[in-house]
Coordinates of C-alpha atoms in Angstrom, one line a residue:
M1 CA -3.4 -0.3 40.2
R2 CA -5.6 0.4 43.1
L3 CA -9.2 -0.4 43.1
S4 CA -10.1 2.9 45.1
R5 CA -9.0 4.8 42.1
Y6 CA -10.0 2.4 39.2
F7 CA -13.1 2.5 36.9
M8 CA -14.4 -0.8 37.3
P9 CA -18.4 -0.5 37.2
V10 CA -19.0 -4.2 38.4
L11 CA -22.8 -5.3 38.4
K12 CA -24.4 -7.1 41.0
E13 CA -27.1 -8.8 38.8
D14 CA -26.9 -10.8 35.6
P15 CA -27.7 -8.3 32.6
K16 CA -31.1 -9.4 30.9
E17 CA -29.6 -9.0 27.7
A18 CA -26.7 -11.4 28.1
Q19 CA -27.2 -14.6 26.7
I20 CA -24.1 -16.7 26.9
V21 CA -21.8 -16.5 29.7
S22 CA -19.0 -14.5 28.5
H23 CA -21.2 -11.5 27.3
R24 CA -23.0 -12.1 30.9
L25 CA -19.5 -12.1 33.0
M26 CA -18.1 -9.3 30.6
L27 CA -20.6 -6.8 31.5
R28 CA -21.0 -7.8 35.3
A29 CA -17.1 -7.2 35.6
G30 CA -17.3 -4.0 34.1
M31 CA -15.2 -4.6 30.9
I32 CA -17.7 -3.5 28.3
K33 CA -20.5 -1.5 27.7
Q34 CA -23.0 -1.5 24.8
Q35 CA -23.2 1.6 22.7
A36 CA -25.3 0.0 20.0
A37 CA -26.2 -3.1 18.6
G38 CA -23.0 -5.5 18.2
I39 CA -20.7 -2.2 18.9
Y40 CA -19.1 -2.0 22.5
S41 CA -17.0 0.7 24.1
W42 CA -13.7 -1.3 26.0
L43 CA -13.7 0.0 29.5
P44 CA -10.4 -0.1 31.3
L45 CA -10.2 -3.8 32.8
G46 CA -11.7 -5.2 29.2
H47 CA -9.2 -2.8 27.3
K48 CA -6.2 -4.3 29.4
T49 CA -7.3 -7.6 28.8
L50 CA -7.7 -7.2 25.1
R51 CA -4.2 -5.7 24.8
R52 CA -2.7 -8.7 26.6
I53 CA -3.7 -11.0 23.8
E54 CA -3.2 -8.5 21.4
Q55 CA 0.4 -8.3 22.6
I56 CA 0.8 -12.4 22.3
V57 CA -0.7 -12.2 18.7
H58 CA 2.3 -9.5 17.6
E59 CA 5.0 -11.3 19.1
E60 CA 4.0 -14.7 17.6
Q61 CA 3.7 -13.0 14.3
Q62 CA 6.9 -11.6 14.6
R63 CA 8.6 -14.9 15.8
A64 CA 7.3 -16.2 12.3
G65 CA 9.1 -13.2 10.3
H66 CA 6.0 -11.4 9.8
I67 CA 6.1 -7.8 9.5
P68 CA 3.4 -5.3 11.3
M69 CA 1.8 -2.3 9.6
L70 CA -1.4 -0.3 10.2
M71 CA -4.1 0.2 7.5
P72 CA -7.0 2.6 7.6
T73 CA -10.5 1.5 8.7
L74 CA -12.3 3.0 5.7
Q75 CA -11.4 2.1 2.1
P76 CA -12.3 2.9 -1.3
A77 CA -14.6 1.2 -3.0
D78 CA -12.7 1.1 -6.4
L79 CA -10.5 -1.0 -4.9
W80 CA -13.0 -3.9 -4.3
R81 CA -14.6 -2.9 -7.8
E82 CA -11.1 -4.3 -9.3
S83 CA -11.5 -7.4 -7.4
G84 CA -15.0 -8.0 -8.4
R85 CA -16.1 -8.2 -4.6
Y86 CA -17.6 -4.9 -4.2
D87 CA -21.3 -6.0 -5.6
D88 CA -20.6 -9.6 -4.3
Y89 CA -19.9 -9.2 -0.8
G90 CA -23.5 -8.6 0.3
E91 CA -25.4 -6.5 2.8
E92 CA -22.8 -7.2 5.7
M93 CA -20.5 -4.6 4.1
L94 CA -21.1 -0.9 5.3
R95 CA -21.0 1.3 2.0
I96 CA -20.5 4.7 2.9
T97 CA -20.6 7.8 0.4
D98 CA -18.1 11.0 1.4
R99 CA -18.8 14.7 1.2
H100 CA -17.4 14.5 -2.6
K101 CA -19.9 11.8 -3.6
R102 CA -17.0 9.0 -3.7
D103 CA -18.0 5.6 -2.7
M104 CA -16.2 4.5 0.3
L105 CA -16.8 1.5 2.8
Y106 CA -15.8 0.1 6.4
G107 CA -13.3 -2.4 5.8
P108 CA -14.5 -5.9 6.7
T109 CA -11.4 -7.3 5.6
N110 CA -8.2 -6.3 3.5
E111 CA -7.2 -8.3 0.5
E112 CA -7.8 -5.4 -1.6
M113 CA -6.1 -2.8 0.0
I114 CA -2.9 -5.0 0.7
T115 CA -2.8 -5.8 -2.7
D116 CA -2.7 -2.5 -3.6
I117 CA 0.1 -1.4 -1.2
F118 CA 2.2 -4.4 -2.8
R119 CA 1.7 -3.6 -6.4
S120 CA 2.7 0.2 -5.7
H121 CA 6.0 -1.0 -4.2
V122 CA 7.3 -4.5 -4.9
N123 CA 8.3 -5.5 -8.5
S124 CA 11.0 -8.3 -8.3
Y125 CA 10.8 -11.8 -7.0
K126 CA 14.0 -10.7 -5.1
D127 CA 12.0 -9.0 -2.4
L128 CA 9.7 -12.1 -1.9
P129 CA 8.5 -13.9 0.2
L130 CA 6.7 -11.2 2.0
T131 CA 4.1 -11.3 4.7
L132 CA 2.2 -8.1 6.0
Y133 CA -0.3 -7.7 8.8
H134 CA -2.2 -5.6 10.8
I135 CA -4.3 -5.6 14.2
Q136 CA -7.3 -3.1 13.2
W137 CA -10.8 -2.4 13.7
K138 CA -13.3 -4.2 11.3
F139 CA -17.2 -4.0 10.6
R140 CA -19.5 -6.4 9.4
D141 CA -23.2 -5.4 9.5
E142 CA -24.4 -8.7 11.0
I143 CA -28.3 -9.1 10.8
R144 CA -28.5 -10.3 14.3
P145 CA -25.6 -9.4 16.2
R146 CA -25.5 -11.2 19.5
F147 CA -23.5 -13.1 22.1
G148 CA -21.4 -10.0 23.0
V149 CA -18.1 -9.7 21.6
M150 CA -18.5 -12.9 20.2
R151 CA -20.7 -11.9 17.1
G152 CA -20.4 -8.2 17.5
R153 CA -20.7 -5.7 14.5
E154 CA -17.4 -3.8 15.1
F155 CA -14.5 -6.2 16.1
L156 CA -10.7 -6.2 16.6
M157 CA -8.6 -8.6 14.0
K158 CA -5.1 -9.4 13.1
D159 CA -5.3 -10.1 9.4
G160 CA -1.9 -11.0 7.5
Y161 CA -0.9 -11.3 3.9
N162 CA 1.5 -13.4 2.2
F163 CA 2.9 -12.7 -1.4
D164 CA 5.1 -15.4 -2.7
L165 CA 6.5 -16.2 -6.1
T166 CA 5.0 -19.5 -6.3
K167 CA 2.4 -21.8 -5.0
E168 CA 4.7 -24.0 -3.0
D169 CA 6.3 -20.9 -1.5
A170 CA 2.9 -20.0 -0.6
L171 CA 1.9 -23.1 1.0
H172 CA 5.1 -22.7 3.1
A173 CA 3.6 -19.5 4.2
Y174 CA 0.3 -21.2 4.8
N175 CA 1.9 -24.0 7.1
R176 CA 4.3 -21.2 8.7
H177 CA 0.7 -19.4 10.0
L178 CA -0.8 -22.9 11.2
V179 CA 2.4 -23.2 13.5
S180 CA 2.4 -19.6 14.8
Y181 CA -1.4 -19.7 15.6
L182 CA -0.9 -23.0 17.6
R183 CA 1.6 -21.3 19.6
T184 CA -0.4 -18.4 19.9
Y185 CA -3.6 -20.0 21.1
E186 CA -1.7 -22.1 23.6
R187 CA -0.3 -19.4 25.1
M188 CA -3.6 -17.8 25.8
G189 CA -4.1 -21.0 27.6
L190 CA -6.8 -22.5 24.9
Q191 CA -6.8 -25.7 22.7
A192 CA -7.9 -24.3 19.4
I193 CA -8.2 -27.2 17.0
P194 CA -7.6 -26.8 13.0
M195 CA -10.2 -27.8 11.1
R196 CA -10.9 -28.3 7.3
A197 CA -13.2 -25.4 6.6
D198 CA -15.0 -23.4 3.9
G199 CA -13.6 -20.5 2.2
G200 CA -16.5 -18.3 2.4
P201 CA -16.4 -14.4 0.8
I202 CA -12.5 -14.7 0.6
G203 CA -12.2 -17.8 -1.5
G204 CA -9.5 -20.1 -1.5
D205 CA -8.8 -24.0 -2.0
Y206 CA -6.9 -24.3 1.2
T207 CA -8.6 -23.3 4.2
H208 CA -8.4 -24.3 7.9
E209 CA -10.1 -22.8 11.0
F210 CA -9.3 -22.9 14.3
L211 CA -12.3 -23.6 16.8
V212 CA -12.3 -23.7 20.6
L213 CA -14.5 -26.5 21.5
A214 CA -17.5 -24.7 24.0
E215 CA -21.2 -25.6 24.5
T216 CA -22.0 -22.0 23.2
G217 CA -20.2 -22.1 19.9
E218 CA -21.6 -21.1 16.7
S219 CA -20.7 -24.0 14.5
E220 CA -21.3 -27.7 14.8
V221 CA -18.0 -29.6 14.4
F222 CA -16.9 -33.2 13.5
Y223 CA -13.5 -34.7 14.7
D224 CA -11.5 -37.7 15.9
S225 CA -11.0 -37.4 19.8
E226 CA -7.3 -38.1 19.3
I227 CA -6.8 -34.5 18.2
T228 CA -7.6 -33.1 21.6
D229 CA -4.5 -34.8 22.9
L230 CA -2.2 -32.9 20.8
K231 CA -0.1 -30.4 22.2
F232 CA 2.5 -28.0 20.7
G233 CA 4.4 -27.2 24.0
D234 CA 7.5 -25.3 24.1
R235 CA 9.0 -26.8 20.9
Q236 CA 11.4 -24.7 18.9
I237 CA 10.5 -24.7 15.2
D238 CA 12.6 -23.0 12.4
Y239 CA 10.1 -21.1 10.2
D240 CA 12.3 -20.9 7.4
S241 CA 12.3 -24.9 7.4
V242 CA 9.6 -26.2 5.0
E243 CA 9.9 -29.7 6.7
E244 CA 9.3 -28.8 10.1
C245 CA 6.4 -26.4 9.5
Q246 CA 4.9 -29.3 6.8
A247 CA 5.6 -31.8 9.7
V248 CA 3.6 -29.8 12.3
L249 CA 0.6 -29.2 9.5
E250 CA 0.4 -33.0 9.2
E251 CA 0.6 -33.8 13.0
F252 CA -2.3 -31.4 13.3
T253 CA -4.3 -32.1 10.5
S254 CA -4.0 -35.7 9.4
R255 CA -6.9 -36.6 11.9
Y256 CA -10.6 -35.9 10.7
A257 CA -11.3 -32.4 11.9
R258 CA -13.9 -30.6 10.2
T259 CA -16.6 -27.8 10.5
D260 CA -20.2 -28.7 9.5
E261 CA -19.8 -27.0 6.0
T262 CA -17.0 -29.6 5.1
H263 CA -18.2 -32.6 7.1
D264 CA -18.5 -35.9 5.1
E265 CA -20.0 -38.7 6.8
A266 CA -18.3 -41.2 4.6
I267 CA -14.9 -40.3 5.7
F268 CA -16.0 -39.6 9.4
D269 CA -17.3 -43.2 9.7
K270 CA -13.7 -44.6 8.8
V271 CA -12.6 -43.0 12.2
P272 CA -12.7 -45.8 15.0
E273 CA -16.3 -45.1 16.7
D274 CA -15.1 -44.9 20.0
R275 CA -12.9 -41.7 18.9
R276 CA -15.8 -39.9 16.7
R277 CA -16.8 -37.1 18.6
S278 CA -19.3 -34.0 17.6
A279 CA -19.5 -30.9 19.4
R280 CA -20.0 -27.0 19.1
G281 CA -16.7 -24.9 18.5
I282 CA -16.1 -21.1 18.5
E283 CA -14.2 -20.0 15.4
V284 CA -11.0 -17.7 16.7
G285 CA -9.1 -17.9 13.5
Q286 CA -8.6 -18.9 9.8
I287 CA -5.9 -19.1 7.4
F288 CA -6.4 -19.5 3.6
Y289 CA -4.5 -19.9 0.4
F290 CA -6.3 -18.6 -2.6
G291 CA -3.2 -18.1 -5.1
T292 CA -3.9 -15.4 -7.7
K293 CA -7.4 -14.6 -6.9
Y294 CA -6.6 -10.9 -6.2
S295 CA -3.0 -10.7 -7.7
E296 CA -4.6 -11.3 -11.4
P297 CA -7.4 -9.2 -11.6
M298 CA -5.6 -6.0 -9.5
G299 CA -2.2 -6.6 -11.7
A300 CA -0.1 -7.5 -8.4
T301 CA 2.7 -9.0 -10.3
V302 CA 6.5 -9.4 -10.2
V303 CA 9.2 -9.8 -12.9
G304 CA 10.3 -13.7 -12.2
P305 CA 13.9 -15.2 -12.6
D306 CA 13.3 -15.3 -16.1
G307 CA 12.6 -11.8 -16.9
S308 CA 8.9 -12.2 -17.6
R309 CA 6.0 -10.9 -15.3
V310 CA 4.1 -13.2 -13.4
P311 CA 1.0 -12.8 -10.6
V312 CA 2.1 -13.3 -7.2
H313 CA 0.7 -16.3 -5.2
M314 CA -1.3 -15.0 -1.9
G315 CA -3.0 -16.0 1.2
S316 CA -4.6 -14.2 4.0
H317 CA -4.6 -15.2 7.7
G318 CA -7.1 -13.9 10.3
I319 CA -7.4 -14.1 14.1
G320 CA -10.3 -12.8 16.2
V321 CA -8.7 -10.8 18.6
S322 CA -11.7 -9.5 20.6
R323 CA -13.8 -12.6 19.9
L324 CA -10.8 -14.4 21.6
L325 CA -11.4 -12.5 24.9
G326 CA -15.1 -14.0 24.7
A327 CA -13.8 -17.6 23.9
I328 CA -11.4 -17.7 26.6
I329 CA -14.2 -16.7 29.2
E330 CA -16.2 -19.3 27.9
A331 CA -13.3 -22.1 28.1
N332 CA -12.6 -20.7 31.8
H333 CA -15.2 -19.6 34.2
D334 CA -17.1 -21.1 37.3
E335 CA -20.6 -19.9 39.2
K336 CA -18.4 -17.1 40.5
G337 CA -17.2 -15.6 37.3
I338 CA -14.0 -15.5 35.2
I339 CA -10.9 -17.6 35.4
W340 CA -8.2 -16.1 33.6
P341 CA -5.3 -18.4 32.2
E342 CA -2.0 -16.5 33.3
G343 CA -0.9 -16.0 29.8
V344 CA -3.6 -13.2 29.3
T345 CA -5.1 -12.1 32.7
P346 CA -5.2 -8.2 32.8
Y347 CA -3.4 -8.3 36.4
H348 CA -1.0 -11.1 37.8
V349 CA -2.2 -11.0 41.5
G350 CA -5.0 -9.7 43.5
I351 CA -4.1 -8.0 47.0
V352 CA -6.8 -7.9 49.3
N353 CA -6.6 -6.2 52.4
L354 CA -8.9 -7.5 55.2
K355 CA -8.9 -4.6 57.4
Q356 CA -8.5 -1.3 55.5
G357 CA -7.3 1.6 57.8
D358 CA -5.4 -0.8 60.0
A359 CA -2.1 0.7 60.0
S360 CA 0.2 -2.5 60.0
T361 CA -2.2 -4.2 57.6
D362 CA -2.3 -1.3 55.0
S363 CA 1.5 -0.9 55.5
A364 CA 2.2 -4.5 54.7
C365 CA -0.2 -4.3 51.6
E366 CA 1.8 -1.1 50.5
A367 CA 4.8 -3.0 50.9
L368 CA 3.8 -5.9 48.9
Y369 CA 2.4 -3.7 46.1
R370 CA 5.5 -2.2 45.7
E371 CA 7.6 -5.6 45.8
L372 CA 5.3 -7.3 43.4
K373 CA 5.9 -4.2 40.9
G374 CA 9.6 -4.7 41.4
A375 CA 9.6 -8.1 40.8
G376 CA 7.8 -7.5 37.3
L377 CA 4.3 -8.3 38.1
D378 CA 1.2 -6.0 37.8
P379 CA -0.8 -6.5 41.0
L380 CA -4.5 -5.0 41.6
Y381 CA -4.9 -3.7 45.2
D382 CA -8.1 -4.0 46.6
D383 CA -8.0 -1.2 48.9
R384 CA -11.6 -0.1 49.5
D385 CA -13.4 0.2 52.6
E386 CA -15.6 -2.9 51.7
R387 CA -16.2 -6.0 53.6
A388 CA -14.3 -9.1 53.2
G389 CA -17.0 -10.8 51.5
A390 CA -17.4 -8.3 48.8
K391 CA -13.7 -7.9 48.2
F392 CA -13.4 -11.8 47.7
A393 CA -16.5 -11.8 45.3
T394 CA -15.1 -8.9 43.1
M395 CA -11.6 -10.9 42.9
D396 CA -13.9 -14.3 42.0
L397 CA -16.1 -12.3 39.3
I398 CA -13.0 -10.5 37.4
G399 CA -11.1 -13.7 37.6
L400 CA -7.7 -12.9 38.6
P401 CA -5.4 -16.6 38.6
W402 CA -4.1 -15.5 42.1
R403 CA -5.2 -13.6 45.3
I404 CA -2.8 -12.6 48.3
T405 CA -5.0 -12.1 51.3
V406 CA -3.5 -9.7 54.0
G407 CA -5.1 -9.6 57.4
P408 CA -3.9 -8.6 61.1
R409 CA -3.8 -12.2 62.5
G410 CA -1.8 -13.7 59.8
L411 CA 0.5 -10.6 59.7
A412 CA 1.1 -11.2 63.5
A413 CA 2.7 -14.5 62.3
N414 CA 4.5 -13.1 59.1
K415 CA 1.9 -15.1 57.1
V416 CA -0.3 -13.8 54.1
E417 CA -2.6 -16.5 52.3
L418 CA -1.8 -17.1 48.5
T419 CA -5.0 -18.4 46.6
S420 CA -5.7 -19.9 43.2
R421 CA -8.6 -19.0 41.6
R422 CA -9.0 -21.8 39.5
T423 CA -8.5 -24.5 42.4
G424 CA -9.5 -22.6 45.4
E425 CA -6.6 -23.7 47.1
S426 CA -4.9 -21.5 49.6
V427 CA -1.4 -21.7 51.4
E428 CA -0.3 -19.7 54.2
M429 CA 3.6 -18.2 53.6
S430 CA 5.6 -15.3 54.4
P431 CA 5.2 -12.0 52.0
A432 CA 8.4 -12.7 50.4
E433 CA 7.8 -16.4 49.6
A434 CA 4.5 -15.6 48.2
I435 CA 6.3 -12.8 45.7
E436 CA 8.9 -15.7 44.9
R437 CA 5.9 -18.1 44.1
L438 CA 4.4 -15.9 41.8
R439 CA 7.8 -15.2 40.3
E440 CA 8.0 -18.9 39.5
I441 CA 4.3 -19.5 38.1
Y442 CA 4.9 -16.4 35.6
R443 CA 8.1 -17.3 34.7
P444 CA 7.0 -19.4 31.8
V445 CA 4.6 -16.6 30.6
F446 CA 7.7 -14.0 30.4
E447 CA 9.9 -16.4 28.8
A448 CA 7.3 -17.3 26.0
A449 CA 7.5 -13.6 25.0
L450 CA 11.0 -13.8 24.5

């Protein structure tokens, strides 16, 4: 992509309505535009980043054996009346009446609809275990939407639902989701800590939230500092192995880590004093086991091994896809702008032409662009007729992890400059060496997707 042909309406000044870093930088970088309170259009750069994040979520869900589908945004109210949640959910639910006077709602979540799909098509325990998921827009009518995409009314979410014959089987699904979430967040360059949480309107006795530590987090959290030393890394897990998944759960949840709703001062006091921490956290996902809370009232049963019908055990598991974009920026920025981790950057590298219109420099940039594309990388070429300082400022603002600077002086010695956005360090090398270096940098990113 060439910036001269791209739509990226960057702002020079900080928007007055933006209260936190991610909201300010997303508006300044031309990633989003507010259309109404808590409702945004995703402009090309924001949309491209959102799809990068969504793709990682898809890959890790399917690696864990979960099956993608797509449910509608609008749901019939009668399904929610069956579960008993229609009147209980509160004013966050956007209720709608269609032209035939039927009660509808803009889905805040999909437990009822997925249960209806299951009961319509699954009859035997032999079809279990089953986990279905989708990534779909949701709507919750927040009384005070704020912080940009971090607390909007319309948001993109991955919600998955497991159906199992027994509680033990469903708890393995719970553990399996925890493992897949750890992999997902680390691929995005985040450390998301699983913390014991409250079930809220979804319910459930077993639930963990995944929180990214950040000063702008909406939740107060308490934790043992040892948990921040844990990394999932590139270990390979057999998702069918109860023992392996259980071991990961125990490793990542055995130390104290709770949100303010479930914080227990007496238990926290048993953590060595030098390891006790309190901070703010951004919730980026949550997993629930709630047993037969929905299957019993809605008649989602299967014929068991003994021939009798039994309600299935269920859980639901969410990842805030659009919220993640804001969380990543909150955890990765400086005074100049965003610093994207390699796993989620909208473009792998920016090319800056220092002398647009110079035949040799233009030709070298075009060749570099083609060769980067041929190497499987996705470059953004700033071919605008702008000052070098303005081009550098734009690249710093939008946060691409790497920049290649091309100018006549360097080209005379067959050199370009490769710069790290995170460290600011620059190294001169030949164009071929720069391409090979970038291939090495991004090799783990591409391999993680396999």
